[in-house]
């Protein structure tokens, strides 16, 4: 997802150098670092200055090649964090909790090319998919798959947001690549929190999120599925919103540092994460 909502695949935190051609067939050979943000340029922050433009663009991890993983390692990636539910990662007999809650998901499939042994893989599921009633309500109201679900999730699932942010802050030295299924919703929500923590301007986060629609088309084509972009834009239009507007609505009263502190993220971890984002 692009920044505030859905990069075309994973997002990377803390790179030392750009990742070269071969990572999933998409790349950006720009001598910048810190975040994978598929944007047209640097992201302005409220205190002045900016976060540099992206050092990596990638497709879904299913399509990353051995050359791509090696390039990721050489660029500084040391951790891959998977935000998906267990039944999205490994096939589950019968109907998994994700589908029981009414959420759509790509078929469970392992990464086709193994990670280099030097890169650690972590599973930190964001959804709290065991709360079936929450997800049935979100899907009944047709909020899932759009930023419309961000507000209720942030309100009701503070502990899951804190768990992911804490895991990112406490990860081993080196770049951290985190991802979900398509990279629009869970990766997008975590990205929104991170970029807000870095004090990136709300307009820049929202504008970048709006790039998600075009950025994800190649993924849906590769997976043999219909592009979800038109359906999502139609759902948002029913609420009188665009993708950009829906992200701005989430950000307008979000004090991310206060939110994360209350959710249980320590001051030490917040400081460490801000340094990774901005230093």
PDB file of C-alpha atoms in Angstrom:
ATOM      1  CA  UNK A   1       0.000   0.000   0.000  1.00  0.00           C
ATOM      2  CA  UNK A   2       1.182   3.361  -0.403  1.00  0.00           C
ATOM      3  CA  UNK A   3       1.727   5.105   2.793  1.00  0.00           C
ATOM      4  CA  UNK A   4      -1.473   5.637   4.604  1.00  0.00           C
ATOM      5  CA  UNK A   5      -3.365   2.708   3.335  1.00  0.00           C
ATOM      6  CA  UNK A   6      -2.020   0.113   1.003  1.00  0.00           C
ATOM      7  CA  UNK A   7       1.332  -0.289  -0.618  1.00  0.00           C
ATOM      8  CA  UNK A   8       1.541  -2.702  -3.489  1.00  0.00           C
ATOM      9  CA  UNK A   9       2.737  -5.365  -1.130  1.00  0.00           C
ATOM     10  CA  UNK A  10       4.867  -4.959   1.993  1.00  0.00           C
ATOM     11  CA  UNK A  11       6.350  -1.896   3.613  1.00  0.00           C
ATOM     12  CA  UNK A  12       9.941  -1.727   4.829  1.00  0.00           C
ATOM     13  CA  UNK A  13      11.203   0.125   7.882  1.00  0.00           C
ATOM     14  CA  UNK A  14      14.854   1.009   8.421  1.00  0.00           C
ATOM     15  CA  UNK A  15      16.722   0.166   5.230  1.00  0.00           C
ATOM     16  CA  UNK A  16      20.399   0.991   4.941  1.00  0.00           C
ATOM     17  CA  UNK A  17      20.471   1.220   1.137  1.00  0.00           C
ATOM     18  CA  UNK A  18      18.120   0.758  -1.804  1.00  0.00           C
ATOM     19  CA  UNK A  19      17.017  -2.715  -2.846  1.00  0.00           C
ATOM     20  CA  UNK A  20      18.022  -3.622  -6.356  1.00  0.00           C
ATOM     21  CA  UNK A  21      16.113  -5.140  -9.274  1.00  0.00           C
ATOM     22  CA  UNK A  22      14.772  -8.624  -8.674  1.00  0.00           C
ATOM     23  CA  UNK A  23      12.597  -8.041  -5.619  1.00  0.00           C
ATOM     24  CA  UNK A  24       9.259  -9.225  -6.888  1.00  0.00           C
ATOM     25  CA  UNK A  25       9.854  -7.633 -10.253  1.00  0.00           C
ATOM     26  CA  UNK A  26       9.447  -4.046  -9.005  1.00  0.00           C
ATOM     27  CA  UNK A  27      12.128  -1.761  -7.649  1.00  0.00           C
ATOM     28  CA  UNK A  28      13.184   1.819  -7.213  1.00  0.00           C
ATOM     29  CA  UNK A  29      16.909   2.503  -7.519  1.00  0.00           C
ATOM     30  CA  UNK A  30      16.867   5.684  -5.469  1.00  0.00           C
ATOM     31  CA  UNK A  31      19.667   6.248  -2.967  1.00  0.00           C
ATOM     32  CA  UNK A  32      17.259   6.876  -0.091  1.00  0.00           C
ATOM     33  CA  UNK A  33      16.448   4.932   3.046  1.00  0.00           C
ATOM     34  CA  UNK A  34      14.027   4.284   5.895  1.00  0.00           C
ATOM     35  CA  UNK A  35      10.603   3.455   4.461  1.00  0.00           C
ATOM     36  CA  UNK A  36       9.067   1.690   1.493  1.00  0.00           C
ATOM     37  CA  UNK A  37       6.563   4.340   0.487  1.00  0.00           C
ATOM     38  CA  UNK A  38       5.404   4.111  -3.136  1.00  0.00           C
ATOM     39  CA  UNK A  39       5.099   7.833  -3.616  1.00  0.00           C
ATOM     40  CA  UNK A  40       6.151  10.325  -6.212  1.00  0.00           C
ATOM     41  CA  UNK A  41       8.564  12.025  -3.848  1.00  0.00           C
ATOM     42  CA  UNK A  42       9.510  12.811  -0.236  1.00  0.00           C
ATOM     43  CA  UNK A  43       6.792  12.987   2.429  1.00  0.00           C
ATOM     44  CA  UNK A  44       6.649  16.302   4.335  1.00  0.00           C
ATOM     45  CA  UNK A  45       6.573  16.181   8.132  1.00  0.00           C
ATOM     46  CA  UNK A  46       4.966  18.722  10.398  1.00  0.00           C
ATOM     47  CA  UNK A  47       8.165  19.851  12.088  1.00  0.00           C
ATOM     48  CA  UNK A  48       9.740  20.705   8.752  1.00  0.00           C
ATOM     49  CA  UNK A  49      11.812  18.587   6.422  1.00  0.00           C
ATOM     50  CA  UNK A  50      10.616  15.288   5.052  1.00  0.00           C
ATOM     51  CA  UNK A  51      10.927  11.522   5.025  1.00  0.00           C
ATOM     52  CA  UNK A  52      12.889  10.518   1.922  1.00  0.00           C
ATOM     53  CA  UNK A  53      11.236   8.864  -1.067  1.00  0.00           C
ATOM     54  CA  UNK A  54      11.043   5.078  -1.135  1.00  0.00           C
ATOM     55  CA  UNK A  55      13.979   2.741  -1.247  1.00  0.00           C
ATOM     56  CA  UNK A  56      11.918  -0.300  -2.206  1.00  0.00           C
ATOM     57  CA  UNK A  57       8.767  -1.155  -4.085  1.00  0.00           C
ATOM     58  CA  UNK A  58       7.615  -4.744  -4.284  1.00  0.00           C
ATOM     59  CA  UNK A  59       4.700  -6.947  -5.180  1.00  0.00           C
ATOM     60  CA  UNK A  60       3.169  -9.599  -2.944  1.00  0.00           C
ATOM     61  CA  UNK A  61       5.751 -11.782  -1.215  1.00  0.00           C
ATOM     62  CA  UNK A  62       4.465 -14.820  -3.096  1.00  0.00           C
ATOM     63  CA  UNK A  63       6.285 -13.483  -6.144  1.00  0.00           C
ATOM     64  CA  UNK A  64       9.601 -12.539  -4.596  1.00  0.00           C
ATOM     65  CA  UNK A  65      12.502 -14.379  -6.216  1.00  0.00           C
ATOM     66  CA  UNK A  66      15.691 -15.722  -4.632  1.00  0.00           C
ATOM     67  CA  UNK A  67      17.509 -12.805  -6.249  1.00  0.00           C
ATOM     68  CA  UNK A  68      15.004 -10.444  -4.702  1.00  0.00           C
ATOM     69  CA  UNK A  69      15.447 -11.824  -1.199  1.00  0.00           C
ATOM     70  CA  UNK A  70      19.210 -11.656  -1.565  1.00  0.00           C
ATOM     71  CA  UNK A  71      18.912  -8.058  -2.697  1.00  0.00           C
ATOM     72  CA  UNK A  72      16.690  -7.333   0.295  1.00  0.00           C
ATOM     73  CA  UNK A  73      19.274  -8.817   2.643  1.00  0.00           C
ATOM     74  CA  UNK A  74      22.084  -6.848   1.031  1.00  0.00           C
ATOM     75  CA  UNK A  75      20.019  -3.684   1.442  1.00  0.00           C
ATOM     76  CA  UNK A  76      19.710  -4.282   5.174  1.00  0.00           C
ATOM     77  CA  UNK A  77      16.461  -6.225   5.666  1.00  0.00           C
ATOM     78  CA  UNK A  78      16.827  -8.555   8.652  1.00  0.00           C
ATOM     79  CA  UNK A  79      13.223  -9.201   9.689  1.00  0.00           C
ATOM     80  CA  UNK A  80      10.007 -10.044   7.825  1.00  0.00           C
ATOM     81  CA  UNK A  81       6.832  -9.525   9.858  1.00  0.00           C
ATOM     82  CA  UNK A  82       3.619 -11.217   8.706  1.00  0.00           C
ATOM     83  CA  UNK A  83       0.411  -9.485   9.869  1.00  0.00           C
ATOM     84  CA  UNK A  84      -1.930 -12.147   8.487  1.00  0.00           C
ATOM     85  CA  UNK A  85      -4.104 -14.587  10.426  1.00  0.00           C
ATOM     86  CA  UNK A  86      -2.807 -18.139  10.910  1.00  0.00           C
ATOM     87  CA  UNK A  87      -5.433 -19.585   8.537  1.00  0.00           C
ATOM     88  CA  UNK A  88      -4.233 -17.223   5.795  1.00  0.00           C
ATOM     89  CA  UNK A  89      -0.685 -18.495   6.161  1.00  0.00           C
ATOM     90  CA  UNK A  90      -1.297 -22.249   6.464  1.00  0.00           C
ATOM     91  CA  UNK A  91      -4.214 -24.250   5.030  1.00  0.00           C
ATOM     92  CA  UNK A  92      -6.843 -24.981   7.701  1.00  0.00           C
ATOM     93  CA  UNK A  93      -9.305 -27.910   7.637  1.00  0.00           C
ATOM     94  CA  UNK A  94     -12.837 -26.651   7.181  1.00  0.00           C
ATOM     95  CA  UNK A  95     -13.732 -22.978   7.339  1.00  0.00           C
ATOM     96  CA  UNK A  96     -11.081 -20.845   9.007  1.00  0.00           C
ATOM     97  CA  UNK A  97     -11.824 -18.027  11.421  1.00  0.00           C
ATOM     98  CA  UNK A  98     -11.059 -15.396   8.781  1.00  0.00           C
ATOM     99  CA  UNK A  99     -13.880 -16.567   6.520  1.00  0.00           C
ATOM    100  CA  UNK A 100     -16.163 -17.327   9.484  1.00  0.00           C
ATOM    101  CA  UNK A 101     -15.998 -13.631  10.306  1.00  0.00           C
ATOM    102  CA  UNK A 102     -16.968 -12.800   6.734  1.00  0.00           C
ATOM    103  CA  UNK A 103     -13.584 -11.518   5.559  1.00  0.00           C
ATOM    104  CA  UNK A 104     -12.142 -12.354   2.166  1.00  0.00           C
ATOM    105  CA  UNK A 105      -8.599 -13.645   1.858  1.00  0.00           C
ATOM    106  CA  UNK A 106      -6.228 -15.049  -0.717  1.00  0.00           C
ATOM    107  CA  UNK A 107      -5.827 -18.838  -0.455  1.00  0.00           C
ATOM    108  CA  UNK A 108      -3.306 -19.846   2.195  1.00  0.00           C
ATOM    109  CA  UNK A 109       0.053 -20.250   0.541  1.00  0.00           C
ATOM    110  CA  UNK A 110       3.610 -20.149   1.777  1.00  0.00           C
ATOM    111  CA  UNK A 111       6.200 -17.847   0.279  1.00  0.00           C
ATOM    112  CA  UNK A 112       7.308 -19.659  -2.854  1.00  0.00           C
ATOM    113  CA  UNK A 113      10.953 -18.768  -2.407  1.00  0.00           C
ATOM    114  CA  UNK A 114      12.385 -19.363   1.077  1.00  0.00           C
ATOM    115  CA  UNK A 115      13.862 -16.416   2.930  1.00  0.00           C
ATOM    116  CA  UNK A 116      17.623 -16.382   3.378  1.00  0.00           C
ATOM    117  CA  UNK A 117      18.494 -17.941   6.755  1.00  0.00           C
ATOM    118  CA  UNK A 118      19.901 -14.592   7.868  1.00  0.00           C
ATOM    119  CA  UNK A 119      16.429 -12.984   7.682  1.00  0.00           C
ATOM    120  CA  UNK A 120      14.131 -13.694  10.627  1.00  0.00           C
ATOM    121  CA  UNK A 121      10.417 -14.240  10.009  1.00  0.00           C
ATOM    122  CA  UNK A 122       7.846 -13.228  12.632  1.00  0.00           C
ATOM    123  CA  UNK A 123       4.086 -13.747  12.747  1.00  0.00           C
ATOM    124  CA  UNK A 124       2.267 -10.915  14.528  1.00  0.00           C
ATOM    125  CA  UNK A 125      -1.409 -11.184  13.478  1.00  0.00           C
ATOM    126  CA  UNK A 126      -3.171  -7.845  13.652  1.00  0.00           C
ATOM    127  CA  UNK A 127      -6.827  -8.784  13.192  1.00  0.00           C
ATOM    128  CA  UNK A 128      -7.775 -10.589  16.432  1.00  0.00           C
ATOM    129  CA  UNK A 129      -9.772 -12.839  14.135  1.00  0.00           C
ATOM    130  CA  UNK A 130     -11.027 -14.835  17.140  1.00  0.00           C
ATOM    131  CA  UNK A 131     -13.464 -11.981  17.822  1.00  0.00           C
ATOM    132  CA  UNK A 132     -15.981 -13.256  15.280  1.00  0.00           C
ATOM    133  CA  UNK A 133     -18.759 -10.887  16.331  1.00  0.00           C
ATOM    134  CA  UNK A 134     -16.574  -7.842  15.685  1.00  0.00           C
ATOM    135  CA  UNK A 135     -15.657  -9.039  12.191  1.00  0.00           C
ATOM    136  CA  UNK A 136     -19.185 -10.128  11.343  1.00  0.00           C
ATOM    137  CA  UNK A 137     -20.367  -6.620  12.208  1.00  0.00           C
ATOM    138  CA  UNK A 138     -17.564  -4.939  10.230  1.00  0.00           C
ATOM    139  CA  UNK A 139     -18.316  -7.070   7.179  1.00  0.00           C
ATOM    140  CA  UNK A 140     -22.097  -6.753   7.545  1.00  0.00           C
ATOM    141  CA  UNK A 141     -21.700  -2.979   7.414  1.00  0.00           C
ATOM    142  CA  UNK A 142     -19.365  -3.371   4.404  1.00  0.00           C
ATOM    143  CA  UNK A 143     -16.534  -1.470   6.044  1.00  0.00           C
ATOM    144  CA  UNK A 144     -13.786  -4.056   5.602  1.00  0.00           C
ATOM    145  CA  UNK A 145     -11.430  -3.551   2.675  1.00  0.00           C
ATOM    146  CA  UNK A 146     -11.737   0.228   2.986  1.00  0.00           C
ATOM    147  CA  UNK A 147     -10.394   2.832   5.436  1.00  0.00           C
ATOM    148  CA  UNK A 148     -13.932   2.938   6.878  1.00  0.00           C
ATOM    149  CA  UNK A 149     -12.966   0.071   9.146  1.00  0.00           C
ATOM    150  CA  UNK A 150      -9.896   1.861  10.527  1.00  0.00           C
ATOM    151  CA  UNK A 151     -11.813   3.861  13.165  1.00  0.00           C
ATOM    152  CA  UNK A 152     -13.723   0.947  14.739  1.00  0.00           C
ATOM    153  CA  UNK A 153     -10.594  -1.187  14.640  1.00  0.00           C
ATOM    154  CA  UNK A 154      -8.488   1.472  16.343  1.00  0.00           C
ATOM    155  CA  UNK A 155     -11.214   1.866  18.971  1.00  0.00           C
ATOM    156  CA  UNK A 156     -11.801  -1.813  19.732  1.00  0.00           C
ATOM    157  CA  UNK A 157      -8.447  -3.451  18.973  1.00  0.00           C
ATOM    158  CA  UNK A 158      -5.967  -1.215  20.748  1.00  0.00           C
ATOM    159  CA  UNK A 159      -4.029  -4.179  22.141  1.00  0.00           C
ATOM    160  CA  UNK A 160      -3.435  -5.617  18.673  1.00  0.00           C
ATOM    161  CA  UNK A 161      -2.175  -2.279  17.337  1.00  0.00           C
ATOM    162  CA  UNK A 162       0.122  -2.000  20.350  1.00  0.00           C
ATOM    163  CA  UNK A 163       1.434  -5.531  19.820  1.00  0.00           C
ATOM    164  CA  UNK A 164       2.460  -4.808  16.223  1.00  0.00           C
ATOM    165  CA  UNK A 165       4.005  -1.419  16.979  1.00  0.00           C
ATOM    166  CA  UNK A 166       5.911  -2.912  19.916  1.00  0.00           C
ATOM    167  CA  UNK A 167       7.165  -5.805  17.776  1.00  0.00           C
ATOM    168  CA  UNK A 168       8.389  -3.344  15.146  1.00  0.00           C
ATOM    169  CA  UNK A 169      10.163  -1.233  17.770  1.00  0.00           C
ATOM    170  CA  UNK A 170      11.804  -4.262  19.392  1.00  0.00           C
ATOM    171  CA  UNK A 171      12.854  -6.016  16.186  1.00  0.00           C
ATOM    172  CA  UNK A 172      16.493  -6.907  15.602  1.00  0.00           C
ATOM    173  CA  UNK A 173      18.785  -4.238  14.135  1.00  0.00           C
ATOM    174  CA  UNK A 174      18.291  -3.837  10.397  1.00  0.00           C
ATOM    175  CA  UNK A 175      15.383  -3.299   8.057  1.00  0.00           C
ATOM    176  CA  UNK A 176      11.934  -4.679   8.960  1.00  0.00           C
ATOM    177  CA  UNK A 177       9.596  -5.657   6.138  1.00  0.00           C
ATOM    178  CA  UNK A 178       5.981  -6.076   7.204  1.00  0.00           C
ATOM    179  CA  UNK A 179       3.072  -7.241   5.087  1.00  0.00           C
ATOM    180  CA  UNK A 180      -0.432  -8.672   5.099  1.00  0.00           C
ATOM    181  CA  UNK A 181      -2.369 -10.285   2.229  1.00  0.00           C
ATOM    182  CA  UNK A 182      -2.684  -7.619  -0.445  1.00  0.00           C
ATOM    183  CA  UNK A 183      -1.125  -4.732   1.451  1.00  0.00           C
ATOM    184  CA  UNK A 184      -4.129  -2.418   1.531  1.00  0.00           C
ATOM    185  CA  UNK A 185      -5.773  -2.756   4.936  1.00  0.00           C
ATOM    186  CA  UNK A 186      -3.633  -4.171   7.741  1.00  0.00           C
ATOM    187  CA  UNK A 187      -0.357  -2.974   6.273  1.00  0.00           C
ATOM    188  CA  UNK A 188      -2.151   0.278   5.539  1.00  0.00           C
ATOM    189  CA  UNK A 189      -3.392   0.774   9.068  1.00  0.00           C
ATOM    190  CA  UNK A 190       0.021   0.054  10.578  1.00  0.00           C
ATOM    191  CA  UNK A 191       1.585   2.403   8.026  1.00  0.00           C
ATOM    192  CA  UNK A 192      -0.871   5.122   8.975  1.00  0.00           C
ATOM    193  CA  UNK A 193       0.143   4.769  12.620  1.00  0.00           C
ATOM    194  CA  UNK A 194       3.844   4.817  11.771  1.00  0.00           C
ATOM    195  CA  UNK A 195       3.649   7.820   9.496  1.00  0.00           C
ATOM    196  CA  UNK A 196       1.523   9.686  12.015  1.00  0.00           C
ATOM    197  CA  UNK A 197       4.134   8.855  14.644  1.00  0.00           C
ATOM    198  CA  UNK A 198       6.742  10.358  12.305  1.00  0.00           C
ATOM    199  CA  UNK A 199       4.533  13.477  12.014  1.00  0.00           C
ATOM    200  CA  UNK A 200       4.069  13.135   8.270  1.00  0.00           C
ATOM    201  CA  UNK A 201       1.458  15.642   7.106  1.00  0.00           C
ATOM    202  CA  UNK A 202      -2.055  14.197   7.004  1.00  0.00           C
ATOM    203  CA  UNK A 203      -2.567  15.420   3.435  1.00  0.00           C
ATOM    204  CA  UNK A 204       0.565  13.589   2.312  1.00  0.00           C
ATOM    205  CA  UNK A 205      -0.542  10.344   3.992  1.00  0.00           C
ATOM    206  CA  UNK A 206      -3.981  10.603   2.416  1.00  0.00           C
ATOM    207  CA  UNK A 207      -2.701  11.471  -1.042  1.00  0.00           C
ATOM    208  CA  UNK A 208      -0.295   8.579  -0.930  1.00  0.00           C
ATOM    209  CA  UNK A 209      -3.016   6.169   0.184  1.00  0.00           C
ATOM    210  CA  UNK A 210      -4.993   7.166  -2.876  1.00  0.00           C
ATOM    211  CA  UNK A 211      -2.245   5.558  -4.998  1.00  0.00           C
ATOM    212  CA  UNK A 212      -3.269   2.148  -3.662  1.00  0.00           C
ATOM    213  CA  UNK A 213      -5.897   1.571  -6.313  1.00  0.00           C
ATOM    214  CA  UNK A 214      -3.513   1.620  -9.245  1.00  0.00           C
ATOM    215  CA  UNK A 215      -0.626   0.102  -7.291  1.00  0.00           C
ATOM    216  CA  UNK A 216      -2.554  -3.078  -6.498  1.00  0.00           C
ATOM    217  CA  UNK A 217      -3.918  -3.806  -9.974  1.00  0.00           C
ATOM    218  CA  UNK A 218      -0.882  -5.910 -11.016  1.00  0.00           C
ATOM    219  CA  UNK A 219      -1.240  -8.033  -7.882  1.00  0.00           C
ATOM    220  CA  UNK A 220      -4.880  -8.875  -8.544  1.00  0.00           C
ATOM    221  CA  UNK A 221      -4.005  -9.677 -12.139  1.00  0.00           C
ATOM    222  CA  UNK A 222      -1.192 -11.974 -11.018  1.00  0.00           C
ATOM    223  CA  UNK A 223      -3.527 -13.703  -8.542  1.00  0.00           C
ATOM    224  CA  UNK A 224      -6.200 -14.159 -11.225  1.00  0.00           C
ATOM    225  CA  UNK A 225      -8.733 -12.060  -9.304  1.00  0.00           C
ATOM    226  CA  UNK A 226     -10.831  -9.024 -10.144  1.00  0.00           C
ATOM    227  CA  UNK A 227      -9.438  -5.633  -9.206  1.00  0.00           C
ATOM    228  CA  UNK A 228     -11.128  -4.518  -5.979  1.00  0.00           C
ATOM    229  CA  UNK A 229     -10.470  -0.824  -6.585  1.00  0.00           C
ATOM    230  CA  UNK A 230     -13.746   0.094  -8.337  1.00  0.00           C
ATOM    231  CA  UNK A 231     -15.822  -1.720  -5.700  1.00  0.00           C
ATOM    232  CA  UNK A 232     -13.991   0.043  -2.860  1.00  0.00           C
ATOM    233  CA  UNK A 233     -14.394   3.440  -4.497  1.00  0.00           C
ATOM    234  CA  UNK A 234     -18.114   2.723  -4.947  1.00  0.00           C
ATOM    235  CA  UNK A 235     -18.513   1.784  -1.276  1.00  0.00           C
ATOM    236  CA  UNK A 236     -16.758   4.962  -0.208  1.00  0.00           C
ATOM    237  CA  UNK A 237     -18.861   7.035  -2.592  1.00  0.00           C
ATOM    238  CA  UNK A 238     -21.981   5.705  -0.843  1.00  0.00           C
ATOM    239  CA  UNK A 239     -20.642   7.494   2.251  1.00  0.00           C
ATOM    240  CA  UNK A 240     -19.817  10.622   0.276  1.00  0.00           C
ATOM    241  CA  UNK A 241     -16.082   9.923   0.515  1.00  0.00           C
ATOM    242  CA  UNK A 242     -13.068   9.238  -1.677  1.00  0.00           C
ATOM    243  CA  UNK A 243     -10.112   7.088  -0.554  1.00  0.00           C
ATOM    244  CA  UNK A 244      -8.231  10.276   0.271  1.00  0.00           C
ATOM    245  CA  UNK A 245     -11.145  11.741   2.250  1.00  0.00           C
ATOM    246  CA  UNK A 246     -11.639   8.551   4.248  1.00  0.00           C
ATOM    247  CA  UNK A 247      -8.019   8.571   5.425  1.00  0.00           C
ATOM    248  CA  UNK A 248      -8.179  12.260   6.336  1.00  0.00           C
ATOM    249  CA  UNK A 249     -11.280  11.513   8.405  1.00  0.00           C
ATOM    250  CA  UNK A 250      -9.330   8.946  10.432  1.00  0.00           C
ATOM    251  CA  UNK A 251      -6.381  11.275  10.904  1.00  0.00           C
ATOM    252  CA  UNK A 252      -8.255  14.444  11.829  1.00  0.00           C
ATOM    253  CA  UNK A 253      -8.532  13.660  15.538  1.00  0.00           C
ATOM    254  CA  UNK A 254      -5.892  10.966  15.955  1.00  0.00           C
ATOM    255  CA  UNK A 255      -3.214  11.796  18.524  1.00  0.00           C
ATOM    256  CA  UNK A 256      -1.095   8.786  17.659  1.00  0.00           C
ATOM    257  CA  UNK A 257       1.406   9.070  20.501  1.00  0.00           C
ATOM    258  CA  UNK A 258      -1.339   9.351  23.110  1.00  0.00           C
ATOM    259  CA  UNK A 259      -3.245   6.503  21.461  1.00  0.00           C
ATOM    260  CA  UNK A 260      -0.256   4.156  21.430  1.00  0.00           C
ATOM    261  CA  UNK A 261       0.750   5.013  24.997  1.00  0.00           C
ATOM    262  CA  UNK A 262      -2.767   4.250  26.216  1.00  0.00           C
ATOM    263  CA  UNK A 263      -2.749   1.045  24.145  1.00  0.00           C
ATOM    264  CA  UNK A 264       0.332  -0.125  26.026  1.00  0.00           C
ATOM    265  CA  UNK A 265       3.338   0.861  23.917  1.00  0.00           C
ATOM    266  CA  UNK A 266       6.146   2.016  26.190  1.00  0.00           C
ATOM    267  CA  UNK A 267       7.804   5.411  25.907  1.00  0.00           C
ATOM    268  CA  UNK A 268      11.092   3.660  25.180  1.00  0.00           C
ATOM    269  CA  UNK A 269       9.615   1.800  22.222  1.00  0.00           C
ATOM    270  CA  UNK A 270       7.942   4.933  20.859  1.00  0.00           C
ATOM    271  CA  UNK A 271      11.239   6.796  21.040  1.00  0.00           C
ATOM    272  CA  UNK A 272      13.111   3.952  19.358  1.00  0.00           C
ATOM    273  CA  UNK A 273      10.561   3.716  16.558  1.00  0.00           C
ATOM    274  CA  UNK A 274      10.519   7.452  15.903  1.00  0.00           C
ATOM    275  CA  UNK A 275      14.303   7.359  15.643  1.00  0.00           C
ATOM    276  CA  UNK A 276      14.067   4.570  13.065  1.00  0.00           C
ATOM    277  CA  UNK A 277      11.542   6.563  11.072  1.00  0.00           C
ATOM    278  CA  UNK A 278      13.255   9.929  11.198  1.00  0.00           C
ATOM    279  CA  UNK A 279      16.950   9.489  11.924  1.00  0.00           C
TER     280      UNK A 279
END
